Coordinates of C-alpha atoms in Angstrom, one line a residue:
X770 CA -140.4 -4.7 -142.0
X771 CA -141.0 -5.8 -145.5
X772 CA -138.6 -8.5 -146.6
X773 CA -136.8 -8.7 -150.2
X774 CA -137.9 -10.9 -152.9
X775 CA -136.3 -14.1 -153.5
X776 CA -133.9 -16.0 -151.2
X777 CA -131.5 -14.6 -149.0
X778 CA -128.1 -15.7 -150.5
X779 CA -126.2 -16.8 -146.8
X780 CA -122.5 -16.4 -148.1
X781 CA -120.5 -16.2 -144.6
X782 CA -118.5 -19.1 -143.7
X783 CA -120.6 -20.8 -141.3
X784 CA -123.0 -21.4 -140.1
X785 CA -123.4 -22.6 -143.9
X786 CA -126.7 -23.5 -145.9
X787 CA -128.9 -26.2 -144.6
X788 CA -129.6 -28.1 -147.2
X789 CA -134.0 -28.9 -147.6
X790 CA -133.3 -32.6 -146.8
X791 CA -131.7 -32.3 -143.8
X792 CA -134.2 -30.0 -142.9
X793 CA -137.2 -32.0 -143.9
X794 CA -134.9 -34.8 -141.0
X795 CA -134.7 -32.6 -138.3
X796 CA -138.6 -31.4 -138.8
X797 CA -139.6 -34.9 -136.8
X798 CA -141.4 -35.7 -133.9
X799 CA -138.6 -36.1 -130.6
X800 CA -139.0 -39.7 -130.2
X801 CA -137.6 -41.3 -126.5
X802 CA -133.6 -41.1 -126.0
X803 CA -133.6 -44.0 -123.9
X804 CA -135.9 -46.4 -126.7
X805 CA -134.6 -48.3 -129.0
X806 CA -135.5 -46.5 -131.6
X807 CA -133.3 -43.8 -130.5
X808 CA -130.5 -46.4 -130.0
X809 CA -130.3 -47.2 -133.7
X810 CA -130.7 -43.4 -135.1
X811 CA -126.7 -43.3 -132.3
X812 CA -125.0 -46.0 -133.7
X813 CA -126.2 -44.9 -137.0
X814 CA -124.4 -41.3 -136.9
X815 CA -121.9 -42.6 -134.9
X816 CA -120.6 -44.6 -137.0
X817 CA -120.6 -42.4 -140.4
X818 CA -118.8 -40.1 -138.4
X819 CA -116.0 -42.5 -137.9
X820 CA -116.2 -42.6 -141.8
X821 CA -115.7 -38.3 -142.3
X822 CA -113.6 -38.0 -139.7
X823 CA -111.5 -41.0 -141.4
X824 CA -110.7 -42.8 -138.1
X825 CA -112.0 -46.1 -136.6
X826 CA -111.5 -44.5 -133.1
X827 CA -114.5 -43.2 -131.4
X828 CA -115.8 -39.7 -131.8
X829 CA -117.5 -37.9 -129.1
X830 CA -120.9 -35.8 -129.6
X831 CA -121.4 -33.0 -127.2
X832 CA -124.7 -30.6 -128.1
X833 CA -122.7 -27.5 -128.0
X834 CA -120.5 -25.3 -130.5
X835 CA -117.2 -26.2 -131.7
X836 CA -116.1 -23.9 -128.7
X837 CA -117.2 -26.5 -126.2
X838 CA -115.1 -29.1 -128.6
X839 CA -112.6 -26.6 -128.0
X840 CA -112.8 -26.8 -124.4
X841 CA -113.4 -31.0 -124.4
X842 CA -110.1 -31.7 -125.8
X843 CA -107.9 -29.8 -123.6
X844 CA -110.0 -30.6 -120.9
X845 CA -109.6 -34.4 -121.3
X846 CA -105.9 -34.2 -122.4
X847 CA -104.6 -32.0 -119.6
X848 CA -103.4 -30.9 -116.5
X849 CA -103.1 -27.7 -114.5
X850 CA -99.7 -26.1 -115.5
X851 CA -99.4 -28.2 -118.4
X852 CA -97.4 -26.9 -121.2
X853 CA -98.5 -27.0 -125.0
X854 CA -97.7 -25.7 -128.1
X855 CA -100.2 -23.2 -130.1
X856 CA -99.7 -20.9 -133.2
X857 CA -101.0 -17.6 -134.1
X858 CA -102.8 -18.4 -137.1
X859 CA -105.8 -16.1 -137.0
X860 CA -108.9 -15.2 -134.5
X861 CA -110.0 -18.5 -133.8
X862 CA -106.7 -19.7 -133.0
X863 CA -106.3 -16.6 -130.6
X864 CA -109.4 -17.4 -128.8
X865 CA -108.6 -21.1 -128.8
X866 CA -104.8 -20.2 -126.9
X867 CA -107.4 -17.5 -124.2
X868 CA -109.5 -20.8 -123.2
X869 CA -106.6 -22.7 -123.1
X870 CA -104.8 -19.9 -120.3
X871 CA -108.3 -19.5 -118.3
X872 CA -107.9 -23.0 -117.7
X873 CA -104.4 -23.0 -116.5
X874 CA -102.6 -24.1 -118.8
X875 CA -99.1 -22.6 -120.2
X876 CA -99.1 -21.7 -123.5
X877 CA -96.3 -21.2 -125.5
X878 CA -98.0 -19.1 -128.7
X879 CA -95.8 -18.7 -131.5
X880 CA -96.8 -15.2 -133.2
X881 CA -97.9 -15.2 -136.9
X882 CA -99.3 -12.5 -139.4
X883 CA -102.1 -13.6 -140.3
X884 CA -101.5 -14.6 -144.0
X885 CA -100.3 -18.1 -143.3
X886 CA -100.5 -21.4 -141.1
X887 CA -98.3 -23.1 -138.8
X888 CA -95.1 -23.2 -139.9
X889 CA -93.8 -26.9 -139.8
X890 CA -90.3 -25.7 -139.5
X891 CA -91.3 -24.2 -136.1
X892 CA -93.0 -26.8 -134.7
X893 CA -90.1 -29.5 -135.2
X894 CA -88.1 -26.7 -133.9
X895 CA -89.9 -26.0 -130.8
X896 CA -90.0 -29.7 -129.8
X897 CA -86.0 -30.4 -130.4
X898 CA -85.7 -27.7 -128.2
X899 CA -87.6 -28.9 -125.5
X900 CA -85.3 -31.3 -124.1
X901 CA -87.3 -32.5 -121.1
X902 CA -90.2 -32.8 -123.2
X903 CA -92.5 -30.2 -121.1
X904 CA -94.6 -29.8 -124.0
X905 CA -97.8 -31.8 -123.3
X906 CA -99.5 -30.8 -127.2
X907 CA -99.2 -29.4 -130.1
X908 CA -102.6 -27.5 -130.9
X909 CA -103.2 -26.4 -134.4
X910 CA -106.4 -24.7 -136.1
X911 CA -106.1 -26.8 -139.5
X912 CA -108.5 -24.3 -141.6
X913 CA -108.6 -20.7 -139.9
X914 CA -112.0 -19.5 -140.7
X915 CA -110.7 -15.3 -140.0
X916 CA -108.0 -15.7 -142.8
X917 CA -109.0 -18.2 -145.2
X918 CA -106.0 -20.2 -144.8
X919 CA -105.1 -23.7 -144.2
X920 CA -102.7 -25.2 -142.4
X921 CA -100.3 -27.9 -144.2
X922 CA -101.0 -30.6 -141.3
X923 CA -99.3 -33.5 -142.9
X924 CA -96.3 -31.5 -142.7
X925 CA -96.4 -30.5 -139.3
X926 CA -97.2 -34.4 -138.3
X927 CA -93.9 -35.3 -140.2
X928 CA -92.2 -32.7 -138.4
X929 CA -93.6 -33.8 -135.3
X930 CA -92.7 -37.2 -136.3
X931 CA -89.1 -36.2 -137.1
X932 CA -88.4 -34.5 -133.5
X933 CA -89.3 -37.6 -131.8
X934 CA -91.4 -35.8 -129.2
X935 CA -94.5 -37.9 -127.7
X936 CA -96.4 -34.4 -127.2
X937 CA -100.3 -34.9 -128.3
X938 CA -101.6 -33.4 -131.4
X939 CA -105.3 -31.3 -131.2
X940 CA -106.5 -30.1 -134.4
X941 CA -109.1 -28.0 -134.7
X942 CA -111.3 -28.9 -138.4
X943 CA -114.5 -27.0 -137.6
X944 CA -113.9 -25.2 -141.4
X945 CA -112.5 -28.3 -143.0
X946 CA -114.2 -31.4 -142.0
X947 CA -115.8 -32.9 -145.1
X948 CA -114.8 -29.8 -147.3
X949 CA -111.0 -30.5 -147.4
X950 CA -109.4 -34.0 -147.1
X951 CA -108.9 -34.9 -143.5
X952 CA -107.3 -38.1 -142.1
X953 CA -107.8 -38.7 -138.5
X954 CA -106.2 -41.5 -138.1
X955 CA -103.4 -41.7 -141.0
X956 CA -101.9 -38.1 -139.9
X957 CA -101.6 -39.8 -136.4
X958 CA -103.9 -36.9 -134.5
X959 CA -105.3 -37.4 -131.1
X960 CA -108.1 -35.1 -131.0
X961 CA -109.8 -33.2 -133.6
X962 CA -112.1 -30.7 -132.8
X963 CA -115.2 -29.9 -134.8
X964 CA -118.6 -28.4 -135.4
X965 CA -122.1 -29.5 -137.1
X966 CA -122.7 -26.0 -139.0
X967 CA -119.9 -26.1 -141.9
X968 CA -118.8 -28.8 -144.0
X969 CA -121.6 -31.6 -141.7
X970 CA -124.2 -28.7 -143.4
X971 CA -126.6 -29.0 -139.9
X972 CA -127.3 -25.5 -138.1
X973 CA -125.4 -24.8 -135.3
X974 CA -125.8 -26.9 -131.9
X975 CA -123.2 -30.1 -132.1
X976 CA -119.6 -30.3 -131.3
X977 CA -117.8 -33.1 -131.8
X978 CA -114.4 -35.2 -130.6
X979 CA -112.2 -37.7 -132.8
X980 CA -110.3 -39.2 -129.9
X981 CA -107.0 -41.5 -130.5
X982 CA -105.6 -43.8 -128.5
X983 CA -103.1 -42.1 -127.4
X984 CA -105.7 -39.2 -125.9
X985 CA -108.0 -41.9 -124.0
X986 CA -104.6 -43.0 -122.3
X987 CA -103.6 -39.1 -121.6
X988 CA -107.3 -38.5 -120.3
X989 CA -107.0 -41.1 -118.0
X990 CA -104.2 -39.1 -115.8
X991 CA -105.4 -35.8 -117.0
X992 CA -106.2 -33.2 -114.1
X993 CA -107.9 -30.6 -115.8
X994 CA -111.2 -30.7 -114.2
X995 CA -114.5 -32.0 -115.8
X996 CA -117.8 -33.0 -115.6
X997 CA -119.8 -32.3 -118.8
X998 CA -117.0 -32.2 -120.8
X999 CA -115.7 -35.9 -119.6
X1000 CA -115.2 -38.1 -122.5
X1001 CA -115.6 -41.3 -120.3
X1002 CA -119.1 -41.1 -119.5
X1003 CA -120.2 -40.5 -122.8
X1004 CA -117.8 -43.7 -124.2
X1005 CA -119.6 -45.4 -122.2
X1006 CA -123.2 -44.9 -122.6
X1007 CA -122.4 -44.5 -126.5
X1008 CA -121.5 -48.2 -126.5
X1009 CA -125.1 -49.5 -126.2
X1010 CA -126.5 -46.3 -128.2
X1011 CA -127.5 -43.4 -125.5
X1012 CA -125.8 -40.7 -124.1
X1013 CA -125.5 -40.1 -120.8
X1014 CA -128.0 -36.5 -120.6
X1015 CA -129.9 -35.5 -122.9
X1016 CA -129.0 -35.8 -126.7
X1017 CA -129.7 -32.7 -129.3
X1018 CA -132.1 -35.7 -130.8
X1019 CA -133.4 -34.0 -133.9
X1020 CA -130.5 -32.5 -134.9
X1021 CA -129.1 -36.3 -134.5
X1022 CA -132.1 -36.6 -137.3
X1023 CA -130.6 -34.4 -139.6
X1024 CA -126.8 -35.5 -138.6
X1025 CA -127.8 -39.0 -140.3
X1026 CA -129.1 -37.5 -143.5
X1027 CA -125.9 -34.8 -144.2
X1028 CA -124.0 -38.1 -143.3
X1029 CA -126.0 -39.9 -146.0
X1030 CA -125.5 -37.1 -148.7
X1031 CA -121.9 -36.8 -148.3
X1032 CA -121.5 -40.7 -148.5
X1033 CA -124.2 -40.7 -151.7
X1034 CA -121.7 -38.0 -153.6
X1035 CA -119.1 -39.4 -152.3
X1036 CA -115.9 -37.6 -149.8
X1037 CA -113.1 -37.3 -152.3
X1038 CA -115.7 -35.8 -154.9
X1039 CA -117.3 -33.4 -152.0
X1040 CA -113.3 -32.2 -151.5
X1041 CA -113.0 -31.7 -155.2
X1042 CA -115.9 -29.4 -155.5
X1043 CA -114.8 -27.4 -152.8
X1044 CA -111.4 -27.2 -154.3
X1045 CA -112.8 -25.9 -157.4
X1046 CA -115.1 -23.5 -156.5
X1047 CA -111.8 -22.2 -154.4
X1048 CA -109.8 -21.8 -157.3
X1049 CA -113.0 -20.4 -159.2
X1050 CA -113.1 -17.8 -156.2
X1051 CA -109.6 -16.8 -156.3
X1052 CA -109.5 -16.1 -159.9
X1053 CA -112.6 -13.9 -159.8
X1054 CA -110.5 -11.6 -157.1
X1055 CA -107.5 -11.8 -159.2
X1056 CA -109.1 -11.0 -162.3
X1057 CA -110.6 -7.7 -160.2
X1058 CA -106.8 -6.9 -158.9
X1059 CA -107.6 -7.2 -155.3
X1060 CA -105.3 -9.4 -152.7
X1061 CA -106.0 -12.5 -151.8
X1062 CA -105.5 -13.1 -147.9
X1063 CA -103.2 -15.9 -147.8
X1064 CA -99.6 -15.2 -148.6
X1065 CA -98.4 -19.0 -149.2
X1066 CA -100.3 -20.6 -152.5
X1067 CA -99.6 -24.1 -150.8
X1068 CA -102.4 -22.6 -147.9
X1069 CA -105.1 -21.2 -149.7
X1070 CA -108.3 -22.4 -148.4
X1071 CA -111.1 -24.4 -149.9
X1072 CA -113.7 -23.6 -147.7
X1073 CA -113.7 -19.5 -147.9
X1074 CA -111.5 -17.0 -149.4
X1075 CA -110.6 -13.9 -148.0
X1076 CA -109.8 -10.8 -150.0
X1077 CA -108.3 -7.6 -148.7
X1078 CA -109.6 -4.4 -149.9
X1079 CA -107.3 -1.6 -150.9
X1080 CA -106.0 0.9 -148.2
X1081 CA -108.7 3.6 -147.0
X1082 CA -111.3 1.6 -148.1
X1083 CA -113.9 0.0 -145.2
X1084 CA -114.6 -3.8 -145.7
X1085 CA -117.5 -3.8 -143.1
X1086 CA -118.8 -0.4 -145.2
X1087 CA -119.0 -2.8 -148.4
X1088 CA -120.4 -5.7 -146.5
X1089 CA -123.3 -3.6 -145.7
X1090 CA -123.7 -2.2 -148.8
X1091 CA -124.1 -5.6 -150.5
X1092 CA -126.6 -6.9 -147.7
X1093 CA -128.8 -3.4 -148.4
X1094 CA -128.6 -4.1 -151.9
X1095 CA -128.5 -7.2 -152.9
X1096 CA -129.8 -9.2 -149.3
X1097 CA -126.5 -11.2 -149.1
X1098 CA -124.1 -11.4 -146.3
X1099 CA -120.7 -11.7 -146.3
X1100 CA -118.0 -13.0 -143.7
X1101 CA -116.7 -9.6 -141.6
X1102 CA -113.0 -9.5 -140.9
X1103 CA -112.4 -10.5 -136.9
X1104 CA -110.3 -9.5 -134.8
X1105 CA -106.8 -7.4 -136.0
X1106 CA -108.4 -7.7 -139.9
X1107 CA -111.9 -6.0 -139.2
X1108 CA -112.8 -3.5 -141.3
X1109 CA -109.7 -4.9 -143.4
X1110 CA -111.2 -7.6 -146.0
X1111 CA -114.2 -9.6 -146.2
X1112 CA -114.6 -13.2 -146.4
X1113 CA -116.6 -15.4 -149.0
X1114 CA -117.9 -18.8 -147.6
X1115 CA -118.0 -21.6 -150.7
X1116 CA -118.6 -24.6 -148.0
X1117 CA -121.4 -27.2 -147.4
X1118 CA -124.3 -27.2 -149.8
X1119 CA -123.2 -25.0 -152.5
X1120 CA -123.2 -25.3 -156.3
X1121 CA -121.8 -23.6 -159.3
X1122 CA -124.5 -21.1 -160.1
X1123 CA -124.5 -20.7 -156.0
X1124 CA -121.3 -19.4 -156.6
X1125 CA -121.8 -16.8 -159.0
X1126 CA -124.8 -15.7 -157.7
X1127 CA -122.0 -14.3 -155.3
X1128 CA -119.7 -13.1 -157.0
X1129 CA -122.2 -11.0 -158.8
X1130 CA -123.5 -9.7 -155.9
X1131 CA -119.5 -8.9 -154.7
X1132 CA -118.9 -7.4 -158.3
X1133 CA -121.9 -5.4 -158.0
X1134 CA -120.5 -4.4 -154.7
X1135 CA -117.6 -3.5 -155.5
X1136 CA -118.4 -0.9 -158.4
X1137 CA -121.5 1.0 -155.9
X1138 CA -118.9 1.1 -153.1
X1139 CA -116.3 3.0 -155.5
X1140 CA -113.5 0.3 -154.8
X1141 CA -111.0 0.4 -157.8
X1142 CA -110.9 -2.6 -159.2
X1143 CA -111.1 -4.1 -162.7
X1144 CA -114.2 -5.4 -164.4
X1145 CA -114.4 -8.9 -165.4
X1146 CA -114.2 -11.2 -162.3
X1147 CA -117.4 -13.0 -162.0
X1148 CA -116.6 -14.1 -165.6
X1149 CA -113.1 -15.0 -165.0
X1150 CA -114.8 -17.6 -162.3
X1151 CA -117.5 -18.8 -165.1
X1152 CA -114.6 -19.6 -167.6
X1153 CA -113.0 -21.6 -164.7
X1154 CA -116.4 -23.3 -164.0
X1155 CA -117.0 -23.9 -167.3
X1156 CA -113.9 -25.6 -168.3
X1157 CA -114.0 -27.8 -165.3
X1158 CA -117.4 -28.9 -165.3
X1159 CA -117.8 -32.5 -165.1

């Protein structure tokens, strides 16, 4: 097979770019997980985690995918029979509301289209109306990776808040954490659920667990059962540094040094370049007169951006188009939306040019595939860039 010249332009929404530096960290020799050396590299990420997750509660480090995370927080929270709250935001949240019935749970899943997040109004609805407070938890996916929207969280916590319902809150942030501001603590969540190949810019292979309070006092009683999974094994080896089996050590390496590069440019500045290149995105698809995604301008996402092509027209055709062509892939649409848009990943270690390189390559795309559309996109992005460059 001969490969194409250049780089391969990776444009999906995770797993995500891995920057050379964290690279270069995880290309180390494995040292011992029960020295001290190995000790200090744990405390290390542990505690910068605290700092992106914006919580001084412990987080949890499982080697797994955020599906395990996924699986962690209900598992620890829970009971057999146990009634919670989920929405129909997208795929993820769809498969998120399967794991949670295969492990016997009830779930009452309020439908959705798609094109927006939870609605806040539901949620303080659903809990005023459950009188003898059955509902356990309230699960929401906070950045749905299929749709490219985002859910208004601090809005559902107020309306949470306002129903005066002690259910738990679980939010998954394994497209949002440290690409969209987050606040474990301050937005009062119990668990949030992530993953090491977005936003933390690592490949795929560590799952994490913000847990509150609140959840270590639930997981106490909870009878969901565990073994792997258990948060109180891990608590307690992580407080002198080790795990309790075997860490994913050298992606622990490069853990540290994404940690490092966030901190060194600094969380609200990483959540302002995302939020640009968004905007840039969305006014390239504009500018072509295709449709965004997301329906509700307060949810458009800052991670990824979905766009819909016209009726009769395959997205997947187009995708593969633009890999033959121009060796870049492009998000697929999942689920009830395959075939029906394609999804652009701006998250993690991404730049300006990054992002026209892509929208070029879409642009391109779009002309060889015969989709109507109007010219002029890619530079509708670059004046956007342009004028916003700091």
């Amino acid at each position: 097979m001969a490969f194409p010249a250049g780089r391969h332009l990776l444009q999906i929404p995770g797993p995500t770019n891995v920057p050379d530096l964290v690279l270069r960290a995880i290309d180390r020799p494995t040292i011992d997980h029960r020295g001290p050396e190995f000790a200090q590299l744990a405390r290390e990420v542990l505690a910068g985690l605290q700092r992106v997750f914006r919580t001084r509660q412990p987080v949890v480090v499982f080697p797994a995918s955020g599906t395990g995370a996924w699986e962690a927080a209900l598992a620890n929270t829970l009971s057999p029979g146990d009634r919670i709250l989920m929405f129909e935001t997208g795929h993820f949240a769809t498969l998120w509301q399967e794991m949670a019935e295969r492990l016997g749970l009830s779930v009452d899943f309020v439908p959705g289209d798609w094109r927006r997040g939870a609605d806040p109004a539901a949620v303080e609805d659903k809990l005023r109306s459950d009188g003898q407070r059955k509902v356990r938890a309230v699960c929401v996916v906070h950045n749905e990776t299929s749709t490219g929207v985002t859910t208004r969280l601090p809005e559902v916590r107020a309306a949470m808040d306002r129903s005066g319902h002690p259910a738990l809150l679980l939010v998954d942030t394994i497209s949002s954490l440290a690409s969209m501001e987050y606040r474990h603590d301050e937005w009062k969540v119990d668990v949030t659920v992530a993953g090491s190949q977005k936003g933390l810019m690592l490949p795929p292979g560590l799952s994490f667990n913000a847990v509150s309070e609140k959840a270590l006092a639930a997981s106490r009683n909870a009878g969901l059962r565990r073994s792997y999974w258990d948060w109180a094994p891990m608590l307690r080896a992580n407080e002198s540094g080790f795990f309790p089996s075997t860490p994913a050590t050298n992606l622990l390496y490069g853990l540290r040094e994404s940690l490092a590069m966030l901190e060194e440019e600094g969380l609200e500045n990483v959540f302002q370049r995302h939020a640009r290149h968004g905007e840039a995105t969305r006014r390239a698809v504009r500018a072509w007169g295709l449709e965004l995604n997301c329906a509700d301008e307060r949810e458009h996402s800052a991670s990824l951006t979905a766009i819909r092509l016209p009726a009769g027209h395959d997205a997947d055709r187009l995708r593969a188009l633009i890999l033959d062509r121009f060796d870049m892939s492009l998000g697929q649409g999942l689920g009830k939306l395959k075939g029906k848009l394609f999804r652009i990943g701006h998250l993690g270690a991404f730049n300006d040019l990054m992002l026209c390189g892509a929208l070029a390559g879409v642009e391109m795309g779009l002309a060889l595939a015969g989709v109507p559309h109007r010219a002029g996109g890619l530079a509708a992005a670059m004046e956007h860039l342009a004028a916003t460059a700091k």
